[in-house]
CSV table of C-alpha atoms and ligand atoms in Angstrom, one decimal:
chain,number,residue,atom,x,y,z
A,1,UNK,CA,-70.2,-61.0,35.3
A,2,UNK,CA,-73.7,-61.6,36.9
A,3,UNK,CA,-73.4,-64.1,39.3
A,4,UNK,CA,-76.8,-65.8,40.6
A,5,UNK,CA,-77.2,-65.9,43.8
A,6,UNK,CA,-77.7,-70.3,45.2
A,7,UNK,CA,-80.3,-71.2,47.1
A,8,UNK,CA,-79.8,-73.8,49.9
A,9,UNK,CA,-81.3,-76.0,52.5
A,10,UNK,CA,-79.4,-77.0,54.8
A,11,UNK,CA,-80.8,-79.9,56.9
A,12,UNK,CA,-79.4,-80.6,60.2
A,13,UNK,CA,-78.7,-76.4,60.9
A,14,UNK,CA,-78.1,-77.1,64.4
A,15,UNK,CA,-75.5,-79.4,64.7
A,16,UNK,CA,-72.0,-79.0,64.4
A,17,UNK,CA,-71.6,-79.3,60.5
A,18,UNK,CA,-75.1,-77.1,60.0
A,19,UNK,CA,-73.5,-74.8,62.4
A,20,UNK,CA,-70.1,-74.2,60.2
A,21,UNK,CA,-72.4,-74.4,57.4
A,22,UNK,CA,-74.1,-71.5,58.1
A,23,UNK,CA,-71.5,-69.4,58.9
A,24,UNK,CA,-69.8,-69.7,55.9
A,25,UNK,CA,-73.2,-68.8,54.4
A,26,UNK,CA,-73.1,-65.7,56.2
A,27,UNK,CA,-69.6,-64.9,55.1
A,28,UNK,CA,-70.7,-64.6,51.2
A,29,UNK,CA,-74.2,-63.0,51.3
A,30,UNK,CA,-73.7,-62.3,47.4
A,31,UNK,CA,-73.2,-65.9,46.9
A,32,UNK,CA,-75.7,-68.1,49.2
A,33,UNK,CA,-78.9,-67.5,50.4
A,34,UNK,CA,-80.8,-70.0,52.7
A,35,UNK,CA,-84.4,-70.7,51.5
A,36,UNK,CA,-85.0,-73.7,54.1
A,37,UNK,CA,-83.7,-75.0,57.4
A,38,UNK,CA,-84.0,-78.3,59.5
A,39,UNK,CA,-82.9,-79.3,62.9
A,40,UNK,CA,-84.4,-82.2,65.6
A,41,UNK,CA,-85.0,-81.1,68.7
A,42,UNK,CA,-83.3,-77.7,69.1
A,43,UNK,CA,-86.0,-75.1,68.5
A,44,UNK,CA,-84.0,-72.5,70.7
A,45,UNK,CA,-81.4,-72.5,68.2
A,46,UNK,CA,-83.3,-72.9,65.5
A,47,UNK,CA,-85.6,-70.0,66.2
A,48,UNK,CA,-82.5,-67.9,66.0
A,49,UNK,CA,-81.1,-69.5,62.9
A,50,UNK,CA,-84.9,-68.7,61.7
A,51,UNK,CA,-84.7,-65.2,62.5
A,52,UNK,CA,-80.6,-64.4,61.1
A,53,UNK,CA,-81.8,-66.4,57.9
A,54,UNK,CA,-85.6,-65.8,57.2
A,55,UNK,CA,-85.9,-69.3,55.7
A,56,UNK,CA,-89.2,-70.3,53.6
A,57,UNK,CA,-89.0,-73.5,54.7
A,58,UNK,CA,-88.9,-74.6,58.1
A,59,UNK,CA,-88.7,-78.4,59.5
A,60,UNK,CA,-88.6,-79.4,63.0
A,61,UNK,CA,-90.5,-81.2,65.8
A,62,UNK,CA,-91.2,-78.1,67.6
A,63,UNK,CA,-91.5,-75.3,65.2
A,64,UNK,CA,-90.4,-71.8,66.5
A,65,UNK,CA,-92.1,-69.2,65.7
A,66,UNK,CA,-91.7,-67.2,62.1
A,67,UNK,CA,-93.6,-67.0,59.0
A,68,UNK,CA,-92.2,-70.0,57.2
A,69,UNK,CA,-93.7,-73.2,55.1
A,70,UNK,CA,-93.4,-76.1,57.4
A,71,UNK,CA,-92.5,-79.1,55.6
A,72,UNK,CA,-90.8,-82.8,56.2
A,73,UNK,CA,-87.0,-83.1,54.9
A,74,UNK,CA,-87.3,-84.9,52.3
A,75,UNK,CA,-90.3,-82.6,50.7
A,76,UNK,CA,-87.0,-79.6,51.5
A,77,UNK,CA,-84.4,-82.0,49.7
A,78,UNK,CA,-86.4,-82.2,46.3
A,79,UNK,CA,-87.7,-78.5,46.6
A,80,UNK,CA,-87.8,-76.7,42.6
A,81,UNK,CA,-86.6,-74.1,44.3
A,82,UNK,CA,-83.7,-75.7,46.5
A,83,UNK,CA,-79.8,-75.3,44.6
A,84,UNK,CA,-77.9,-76.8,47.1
A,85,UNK,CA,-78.7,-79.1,49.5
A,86,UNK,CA,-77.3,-79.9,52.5
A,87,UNK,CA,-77.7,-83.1,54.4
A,88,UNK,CA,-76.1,-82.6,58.0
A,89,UNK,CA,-78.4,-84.9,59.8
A,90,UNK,CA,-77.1,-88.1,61.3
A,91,UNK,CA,-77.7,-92.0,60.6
A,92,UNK,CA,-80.5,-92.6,59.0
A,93,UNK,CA,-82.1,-89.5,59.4
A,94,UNK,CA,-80.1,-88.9,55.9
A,95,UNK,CA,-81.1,-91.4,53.8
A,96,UNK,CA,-84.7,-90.3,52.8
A,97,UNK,CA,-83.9,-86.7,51.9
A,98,UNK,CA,-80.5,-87.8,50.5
A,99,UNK,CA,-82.1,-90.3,48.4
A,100,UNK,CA,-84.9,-87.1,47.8
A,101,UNK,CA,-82.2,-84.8,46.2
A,102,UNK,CA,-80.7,-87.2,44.8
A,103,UNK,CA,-83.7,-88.4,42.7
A,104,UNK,CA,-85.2,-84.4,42.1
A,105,UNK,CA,-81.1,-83.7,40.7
A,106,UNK,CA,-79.6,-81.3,43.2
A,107,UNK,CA,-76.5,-80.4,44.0
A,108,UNK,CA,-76.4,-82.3,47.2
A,109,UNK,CA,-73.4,-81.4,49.7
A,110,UNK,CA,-73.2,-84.6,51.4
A,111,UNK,CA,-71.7,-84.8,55.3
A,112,UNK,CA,-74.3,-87.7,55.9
A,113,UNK,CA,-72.0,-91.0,55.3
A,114,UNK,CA,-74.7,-93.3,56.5
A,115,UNK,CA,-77.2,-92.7,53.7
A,116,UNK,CA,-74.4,-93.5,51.1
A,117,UNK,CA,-73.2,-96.9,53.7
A,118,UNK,CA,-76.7,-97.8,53.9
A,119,UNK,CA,-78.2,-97.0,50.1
A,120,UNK,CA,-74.7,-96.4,48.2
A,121,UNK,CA,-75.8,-98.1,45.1
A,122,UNK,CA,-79.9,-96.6,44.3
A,123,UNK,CA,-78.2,-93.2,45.7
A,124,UNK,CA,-75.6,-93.3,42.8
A,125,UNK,CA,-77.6,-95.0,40.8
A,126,UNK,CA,-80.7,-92.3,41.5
A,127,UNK,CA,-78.2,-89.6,41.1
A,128,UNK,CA,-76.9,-90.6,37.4
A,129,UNK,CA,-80.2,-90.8,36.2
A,130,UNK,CA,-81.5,-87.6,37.6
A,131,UNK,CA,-78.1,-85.7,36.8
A,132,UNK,CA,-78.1,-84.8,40.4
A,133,UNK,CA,-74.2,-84.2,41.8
A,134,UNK,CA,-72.7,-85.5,45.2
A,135,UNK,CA,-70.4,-83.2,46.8
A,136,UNK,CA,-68.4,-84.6,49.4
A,137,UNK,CA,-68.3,-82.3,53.0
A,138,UNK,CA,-66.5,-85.1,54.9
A,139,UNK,CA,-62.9,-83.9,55.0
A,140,UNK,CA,-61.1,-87.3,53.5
A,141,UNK,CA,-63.7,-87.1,50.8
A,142,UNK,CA,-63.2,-83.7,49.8
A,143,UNK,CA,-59.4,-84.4,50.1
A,144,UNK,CA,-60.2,-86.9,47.5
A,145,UNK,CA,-62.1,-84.8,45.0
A,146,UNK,CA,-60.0,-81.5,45.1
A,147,UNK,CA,-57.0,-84.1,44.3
A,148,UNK,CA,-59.0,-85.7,41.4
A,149,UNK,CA,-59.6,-82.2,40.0
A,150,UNK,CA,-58.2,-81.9,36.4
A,151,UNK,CA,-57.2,-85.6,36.2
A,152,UNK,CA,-57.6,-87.2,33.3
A,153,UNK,CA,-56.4,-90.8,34.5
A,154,UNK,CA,-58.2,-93.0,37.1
A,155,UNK,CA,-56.6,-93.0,40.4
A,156,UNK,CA,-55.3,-96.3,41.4
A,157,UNK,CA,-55.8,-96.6,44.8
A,158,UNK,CA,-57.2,-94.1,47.7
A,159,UNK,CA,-55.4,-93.5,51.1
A,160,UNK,CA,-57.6,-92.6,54.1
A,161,UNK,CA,-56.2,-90.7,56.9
A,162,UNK,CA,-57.6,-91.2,60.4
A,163,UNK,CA,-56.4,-88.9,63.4
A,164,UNK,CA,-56.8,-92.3,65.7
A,165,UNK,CA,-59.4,-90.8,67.9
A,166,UNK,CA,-58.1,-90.2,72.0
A,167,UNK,CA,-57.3,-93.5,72.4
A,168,UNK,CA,-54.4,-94.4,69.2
A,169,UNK,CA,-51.9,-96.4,71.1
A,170,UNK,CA,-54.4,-98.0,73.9
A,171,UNK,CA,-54.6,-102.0,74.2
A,172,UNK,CA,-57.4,-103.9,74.2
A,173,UNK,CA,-57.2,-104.2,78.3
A,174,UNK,CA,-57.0,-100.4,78.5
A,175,UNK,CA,-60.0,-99.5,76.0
A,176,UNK,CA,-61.9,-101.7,77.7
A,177,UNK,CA,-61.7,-99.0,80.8
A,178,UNK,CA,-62.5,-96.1,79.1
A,179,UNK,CA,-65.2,-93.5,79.7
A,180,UNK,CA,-68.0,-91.8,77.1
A,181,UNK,CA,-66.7,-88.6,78.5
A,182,UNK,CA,-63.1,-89.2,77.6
A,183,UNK,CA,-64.4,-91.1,74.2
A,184,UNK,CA,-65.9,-87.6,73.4
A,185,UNK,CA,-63.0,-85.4,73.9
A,186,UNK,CA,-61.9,-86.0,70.1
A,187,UNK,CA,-58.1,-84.6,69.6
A,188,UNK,CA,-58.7,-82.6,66.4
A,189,UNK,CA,-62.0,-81.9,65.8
A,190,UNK,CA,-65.1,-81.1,67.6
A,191,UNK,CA,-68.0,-82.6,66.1
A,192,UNK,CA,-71.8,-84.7,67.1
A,193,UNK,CA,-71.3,-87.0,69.6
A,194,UNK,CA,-72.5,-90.0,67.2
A,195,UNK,CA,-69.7,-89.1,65.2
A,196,UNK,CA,-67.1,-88.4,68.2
A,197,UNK,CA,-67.7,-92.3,69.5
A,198,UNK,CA,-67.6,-93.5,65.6
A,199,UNK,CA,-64.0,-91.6,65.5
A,200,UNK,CA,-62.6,-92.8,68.9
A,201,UNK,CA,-63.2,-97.4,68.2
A,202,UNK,CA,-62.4,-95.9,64.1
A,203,UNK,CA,-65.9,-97.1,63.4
A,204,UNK,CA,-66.1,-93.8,61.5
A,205,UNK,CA,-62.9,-94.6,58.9
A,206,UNK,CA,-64.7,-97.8,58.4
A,207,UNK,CA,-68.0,-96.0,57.0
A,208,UNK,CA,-66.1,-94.0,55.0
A,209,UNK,CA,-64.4,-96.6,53.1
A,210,UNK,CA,-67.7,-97.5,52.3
A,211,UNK,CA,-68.6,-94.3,51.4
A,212,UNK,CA,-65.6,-93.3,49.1
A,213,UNK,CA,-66.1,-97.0,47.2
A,214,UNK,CA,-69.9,-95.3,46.2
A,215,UNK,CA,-68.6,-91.8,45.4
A,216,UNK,CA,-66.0,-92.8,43.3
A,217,UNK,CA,-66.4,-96.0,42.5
A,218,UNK,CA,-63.3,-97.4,43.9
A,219,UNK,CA,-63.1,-101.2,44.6
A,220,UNK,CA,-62.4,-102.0,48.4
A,221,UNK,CA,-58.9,-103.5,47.8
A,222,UNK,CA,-58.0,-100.3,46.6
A,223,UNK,CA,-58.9,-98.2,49.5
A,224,UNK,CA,-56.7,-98.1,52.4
A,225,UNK,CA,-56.6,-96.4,55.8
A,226,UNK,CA,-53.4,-94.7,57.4
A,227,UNK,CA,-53.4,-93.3,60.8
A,228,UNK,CA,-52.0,-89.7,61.1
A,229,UNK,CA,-52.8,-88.0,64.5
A,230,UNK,CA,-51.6,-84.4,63.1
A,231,UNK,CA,-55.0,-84.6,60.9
A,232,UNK,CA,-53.2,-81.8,58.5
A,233,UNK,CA,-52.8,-84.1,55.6
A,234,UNK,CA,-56.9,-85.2,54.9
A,235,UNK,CA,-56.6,-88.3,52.5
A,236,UNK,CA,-54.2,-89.3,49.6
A,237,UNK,CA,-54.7,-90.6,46.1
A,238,UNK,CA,-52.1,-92.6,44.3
A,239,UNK,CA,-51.9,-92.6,40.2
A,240,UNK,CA,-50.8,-95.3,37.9
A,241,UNK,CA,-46.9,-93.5,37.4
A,242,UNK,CA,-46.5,-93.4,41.3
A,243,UNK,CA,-47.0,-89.8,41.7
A,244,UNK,CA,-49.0,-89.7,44.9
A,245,UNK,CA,-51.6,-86.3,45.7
A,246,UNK,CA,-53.1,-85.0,49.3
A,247,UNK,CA,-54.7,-82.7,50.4
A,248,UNK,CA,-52.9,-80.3,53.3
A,249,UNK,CA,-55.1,-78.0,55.3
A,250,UNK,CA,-55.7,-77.6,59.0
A,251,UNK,CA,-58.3,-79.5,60.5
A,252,UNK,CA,-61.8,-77.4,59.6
A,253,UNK,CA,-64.9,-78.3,58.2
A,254,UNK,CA,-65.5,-74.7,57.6
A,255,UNK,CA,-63.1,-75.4,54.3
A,256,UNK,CA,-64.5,-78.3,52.9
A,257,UNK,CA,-68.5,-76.9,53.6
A,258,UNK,CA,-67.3,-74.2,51.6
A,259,UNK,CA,-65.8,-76.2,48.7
A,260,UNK,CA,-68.4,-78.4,48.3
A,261,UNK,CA,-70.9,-75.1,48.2
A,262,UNK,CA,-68.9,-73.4,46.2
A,263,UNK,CA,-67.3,-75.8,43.6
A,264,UNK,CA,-65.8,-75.7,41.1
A,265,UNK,CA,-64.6,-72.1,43.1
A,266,UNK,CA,-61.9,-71.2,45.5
A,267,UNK,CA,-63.2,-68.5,47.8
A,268,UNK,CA,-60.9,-66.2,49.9
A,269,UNK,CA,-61.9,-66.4,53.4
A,270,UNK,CA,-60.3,-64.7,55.9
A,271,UNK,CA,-61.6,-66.9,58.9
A,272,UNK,CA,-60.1,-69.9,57.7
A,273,UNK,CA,-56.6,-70.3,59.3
A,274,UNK,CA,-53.5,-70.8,57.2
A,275,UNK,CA,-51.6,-73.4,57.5
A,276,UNK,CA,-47.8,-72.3,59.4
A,277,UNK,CA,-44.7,-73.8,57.5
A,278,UNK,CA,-42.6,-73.1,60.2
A,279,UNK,CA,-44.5,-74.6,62.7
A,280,UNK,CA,-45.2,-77.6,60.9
A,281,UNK,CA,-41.8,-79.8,61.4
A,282,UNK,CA,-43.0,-83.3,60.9
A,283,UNK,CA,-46.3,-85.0,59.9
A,284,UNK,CA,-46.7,-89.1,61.4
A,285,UNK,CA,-48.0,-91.4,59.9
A,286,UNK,CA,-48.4,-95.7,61.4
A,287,UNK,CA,-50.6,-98.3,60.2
A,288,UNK,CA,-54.1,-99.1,62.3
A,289,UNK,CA,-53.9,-101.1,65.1
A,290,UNK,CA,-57.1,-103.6,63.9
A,291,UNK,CA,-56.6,-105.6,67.1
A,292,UNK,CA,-57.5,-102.8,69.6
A,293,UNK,CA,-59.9,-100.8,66.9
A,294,UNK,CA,-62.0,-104.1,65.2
A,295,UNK,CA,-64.8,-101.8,64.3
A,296,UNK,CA,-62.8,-100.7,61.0
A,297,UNK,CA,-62.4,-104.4,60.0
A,298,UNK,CA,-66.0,-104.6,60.7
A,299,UNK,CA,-67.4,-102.5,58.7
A,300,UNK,CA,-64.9,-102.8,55.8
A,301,UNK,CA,-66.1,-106.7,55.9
A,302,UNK,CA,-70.2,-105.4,55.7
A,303,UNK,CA,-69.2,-103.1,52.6
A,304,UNK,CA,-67.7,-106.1,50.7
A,305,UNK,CA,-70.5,-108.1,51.2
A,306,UNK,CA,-72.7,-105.3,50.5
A,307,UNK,CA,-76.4,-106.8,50.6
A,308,UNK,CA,-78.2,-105.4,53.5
A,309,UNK,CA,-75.2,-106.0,55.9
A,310,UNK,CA,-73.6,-102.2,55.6
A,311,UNK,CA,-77.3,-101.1,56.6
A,312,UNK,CA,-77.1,-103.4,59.8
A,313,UNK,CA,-73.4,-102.4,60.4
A,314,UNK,CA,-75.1,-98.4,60.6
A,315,UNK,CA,-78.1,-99.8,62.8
A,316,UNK,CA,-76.7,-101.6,65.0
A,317,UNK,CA,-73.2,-99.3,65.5
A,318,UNK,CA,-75.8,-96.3,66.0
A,319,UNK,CA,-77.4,-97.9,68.7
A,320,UNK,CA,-74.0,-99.5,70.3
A,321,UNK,CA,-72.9,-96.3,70.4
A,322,UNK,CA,-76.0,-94.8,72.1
A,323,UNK,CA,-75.8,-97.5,74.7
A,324,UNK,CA,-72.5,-97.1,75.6
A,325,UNK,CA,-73.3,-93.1,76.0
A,326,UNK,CA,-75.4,-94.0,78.8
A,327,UNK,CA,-73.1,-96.3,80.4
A,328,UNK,CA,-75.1,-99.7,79.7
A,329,UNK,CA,-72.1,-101.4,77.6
A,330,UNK,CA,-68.3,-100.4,77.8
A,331,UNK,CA,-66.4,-99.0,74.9
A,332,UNK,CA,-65.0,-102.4,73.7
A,333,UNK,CA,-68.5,-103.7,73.4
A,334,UNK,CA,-69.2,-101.6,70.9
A,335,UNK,CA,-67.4,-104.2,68.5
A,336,UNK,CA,-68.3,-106.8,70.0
A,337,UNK,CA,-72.1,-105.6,69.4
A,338,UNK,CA,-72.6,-104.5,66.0
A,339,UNK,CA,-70.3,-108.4,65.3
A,340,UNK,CA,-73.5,-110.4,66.9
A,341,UNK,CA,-75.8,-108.4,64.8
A,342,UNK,CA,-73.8,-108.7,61.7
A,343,UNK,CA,-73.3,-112.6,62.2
A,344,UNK,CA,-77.5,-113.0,63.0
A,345,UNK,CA,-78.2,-111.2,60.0
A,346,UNK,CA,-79.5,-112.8,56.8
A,347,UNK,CA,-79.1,-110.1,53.6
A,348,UNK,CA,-80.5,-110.3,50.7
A,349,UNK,CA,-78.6,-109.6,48.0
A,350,UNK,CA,-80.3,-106.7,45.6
A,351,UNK,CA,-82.0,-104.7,48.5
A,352,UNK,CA,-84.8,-102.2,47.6
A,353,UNK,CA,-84.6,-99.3,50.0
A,354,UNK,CA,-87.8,-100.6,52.2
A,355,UNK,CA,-85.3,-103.6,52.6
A,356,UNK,CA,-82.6,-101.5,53.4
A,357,UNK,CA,-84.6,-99.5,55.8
A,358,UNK,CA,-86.0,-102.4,57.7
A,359,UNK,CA,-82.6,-104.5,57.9
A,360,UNK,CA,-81.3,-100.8,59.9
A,361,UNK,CA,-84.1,-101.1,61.9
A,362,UNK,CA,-84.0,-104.7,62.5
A,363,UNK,CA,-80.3,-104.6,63.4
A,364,UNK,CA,-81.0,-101.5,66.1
A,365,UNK,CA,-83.9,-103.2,67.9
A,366,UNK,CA,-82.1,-106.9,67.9
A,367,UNK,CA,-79.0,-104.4,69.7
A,368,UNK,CA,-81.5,-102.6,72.2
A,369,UNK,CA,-83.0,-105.6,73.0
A,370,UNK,CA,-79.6,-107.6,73.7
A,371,UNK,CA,-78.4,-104.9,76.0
A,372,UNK,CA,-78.8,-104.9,79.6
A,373,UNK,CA,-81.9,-103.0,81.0
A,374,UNK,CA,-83.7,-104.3,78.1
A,375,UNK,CA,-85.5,-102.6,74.7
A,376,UNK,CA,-85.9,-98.6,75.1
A,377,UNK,CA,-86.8,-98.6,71.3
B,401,LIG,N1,-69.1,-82.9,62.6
B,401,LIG,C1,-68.2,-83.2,61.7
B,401,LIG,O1,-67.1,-82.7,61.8
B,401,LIG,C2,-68.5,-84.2,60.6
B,401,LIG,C3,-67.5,-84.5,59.7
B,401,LIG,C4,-67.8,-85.3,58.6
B,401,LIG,C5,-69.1,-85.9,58.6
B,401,LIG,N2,-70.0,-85.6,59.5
B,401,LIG,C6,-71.3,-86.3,59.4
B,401,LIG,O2,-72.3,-85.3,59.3
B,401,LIG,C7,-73.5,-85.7,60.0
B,401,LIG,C8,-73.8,-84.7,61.1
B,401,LIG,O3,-72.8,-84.7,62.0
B,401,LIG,P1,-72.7,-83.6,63.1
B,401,LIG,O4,-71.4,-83.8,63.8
B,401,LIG,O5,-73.0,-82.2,62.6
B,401,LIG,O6,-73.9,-84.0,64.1
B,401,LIG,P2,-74.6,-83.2,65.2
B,401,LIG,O7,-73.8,-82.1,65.8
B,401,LIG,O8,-75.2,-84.3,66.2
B,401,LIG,O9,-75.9,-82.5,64.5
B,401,LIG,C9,-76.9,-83.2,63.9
B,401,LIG,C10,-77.9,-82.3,63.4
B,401,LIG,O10,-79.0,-83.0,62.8
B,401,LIG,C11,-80.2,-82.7,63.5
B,401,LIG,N3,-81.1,-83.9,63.5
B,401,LIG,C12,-80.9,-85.0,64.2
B,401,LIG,N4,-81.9,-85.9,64.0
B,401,LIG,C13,-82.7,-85.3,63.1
B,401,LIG,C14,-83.9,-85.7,62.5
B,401,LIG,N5,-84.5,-86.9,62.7
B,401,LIG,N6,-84.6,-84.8,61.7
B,401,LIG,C15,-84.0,-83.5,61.5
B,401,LIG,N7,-82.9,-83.1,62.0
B,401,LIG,C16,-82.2,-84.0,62.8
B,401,LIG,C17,-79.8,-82.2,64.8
B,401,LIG,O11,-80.8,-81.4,65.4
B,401,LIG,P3,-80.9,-81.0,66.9
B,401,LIG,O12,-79.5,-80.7,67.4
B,401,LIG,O13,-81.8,-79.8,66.9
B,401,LIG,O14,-81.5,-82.1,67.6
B,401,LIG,C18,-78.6,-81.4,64.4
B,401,LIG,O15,-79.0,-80.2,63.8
B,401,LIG,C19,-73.2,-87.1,60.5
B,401,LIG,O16,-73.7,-88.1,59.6
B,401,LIG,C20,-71.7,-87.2,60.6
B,401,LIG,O17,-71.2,-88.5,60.4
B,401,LIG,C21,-69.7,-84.8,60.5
């Protein structure tokens, strides 16, 4: 059989998901070959990712040196040429080259949850029309869509597992103490420090409810959370006779990058590690402690109201989250933050993406300002 050989983007090569992307690129040569490559502000990296890859397309804000196209990430996202297209950048860095591939019809492999939080509705909506296909990377979501494989009935309700971040089992009083450098030491999985902070106040299970009501179209009251610290089982969906399906692997992304390149395919890949029945005795499971985590009630609430509120719950919890990195409000504020910006906010109700984009904006500058030392916007 002749295979052809998929071209990909990948946008965002230098983070931690762009990282694991790549190498599982490099493990199937045959398979995937990389035609373009973006990153922010790590042109080290990227010149080395440049030369291991030999990308046509380059996007940066310092180029390194190579004989490559330069272009912006959303001209990368909709390229003719582009099969698969990654979108590993974070906030709302995603949105335009989502929205991009999602218009042009790619195959978009999508670990960005803010672009779908923010813009869930034109993204899906751009997608349909376009015949473009949204391939989860974020490992609930996967979870989700390997279980839905070969269904022919609807699922009936979703269960999201969370790991609970470093701090499952802290009270309010003791959260209120805790540091950005033990909020970034994340029990199961190393990841972006947005993403890390997002994990530990659960901020992050909160988006994704948002994002798994766009991708599959699930009403909220069907989606639930469940905490499970082993982070072995990645999400479970329920059917109309009971029977309930999960997902079981340990806790990679290398796995679900590589499913969401290579679907509808299981590749064999000898660096992903099996899973050890004999090990495995017992997997946990509680409910979430809402009280000492309010930033998954949070967001839950802006996705139900939908408007232009989730795009102010992803503003203003990006720049909560970058003020409490550098120690101007403690961990609890975070909450307490991205609640004021929600409750000053006035949505309207069919947003256009230049609506969506300024309410984002709006909601980090009103957060920036609020903060103590002032606006650094
Ligand atoms: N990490 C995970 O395990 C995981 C799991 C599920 C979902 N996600 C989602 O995946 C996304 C990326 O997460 P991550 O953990 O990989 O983040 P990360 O480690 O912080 O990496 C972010 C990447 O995006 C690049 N970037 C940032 N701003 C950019 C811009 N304006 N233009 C172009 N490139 C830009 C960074 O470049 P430089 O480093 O060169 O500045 C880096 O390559 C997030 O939305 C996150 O929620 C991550």
């Amino acid at each position: 059989m002749v295979r052809s050989v998929k071209r990909l983007v990948v946008l965002g090569s230098t983070g931690s998901i762009g990282r694991q992307t790549l190498e599982v690129i490099a493990s199937f040569p045959d398979r995937f070959q990389v035609i373009g490559l973006a990153a922010g502000e790590n042109a080290t990296l990227l010149a080395k990712q440049v030369a291991q890859f030999g990308p046509r397309f380059v996007c940066c804000r310092k180029l390194p040196p190579g004989d490559y196209q330069a272009l912006s990430l959303e001209e990368m996202a909709a390229h003719p040429e582009a099969d698969i297209v990654v979108i590993a950048t974070p906030g709302r860095s995603g949105l335009g080259p989502t929205l991009a591939a999602a218009e042009a019809g790619k195959r978009i492999a999508l670990a960005n949850k803010e672009s779908l939080v923010m813009a869930g509705e034109i993204i899906t909506t751009a997608a349909e029309k376009s015949g473009a296909s949204i391939i989860p990377v974020d490992s609930e979501h996967s979870a989700i869509w390997q279980c839905l494989e070969g269904e022919r009935s609807a699922p009936q309700r979703f269960i999201l597992t969370a790991s609970g971040g470093p701090f499952r089992g802290y009270t309010p009083s003791r959260l209120a103490g805790v540091t950005p450098q033990q909020a970034l030491a994340h029990p199961s999985w190393r990841m972006g420090r947005k993403v890390t902070i997002d994990s530990a106040t659960l901020m992050n299970k909160g988006l994704e409810v948002i994002e798994a009501h766009w991708l599959f179209n699930m009403a909220y009251d069907n989606i639930s959370v469940l905490i499970h610290p082993q982070s072995i089982i990645h999400s479970l969906v329920e059917f109309a006779d009971g029977a309930v399906k999960a997902q079981l692997s340990h806790p990679d992304m290398r796995l679900p990058i590589q499913y969401a390149l290579a679907y509808p395919e299981r590749l064999a890949n000898a660096a992903l590690p099996l899973l050890n029945w004999d090990e495995l005795t017992h997997l946990d499971f509680e409910p979430p402690d809402l009280a000492a985590f309010p930033c998954l009630k949070l967001a839950v609430q802006a996705g139900r109201k939908g408007g232009t509120y989730p795009a102010v719950l992803s503003g203003a919890g990006e720049a909560a989250v970058e003020l409490f990195l550098t120690g101007r409000i403690g961990f609890t504020d975070i909450a307490a933050t991205v609640a004021g910006a929600l409750e000053e906010h006035e949505s309207s109700s069919q947003p256009t993406i230049a609506e969506i984009t300024a309410a984002e904006a709006w909601a980090r500058q009103q957060v920036l300002q609020m903060a103590p030392g002032g606006s650094r916007c």
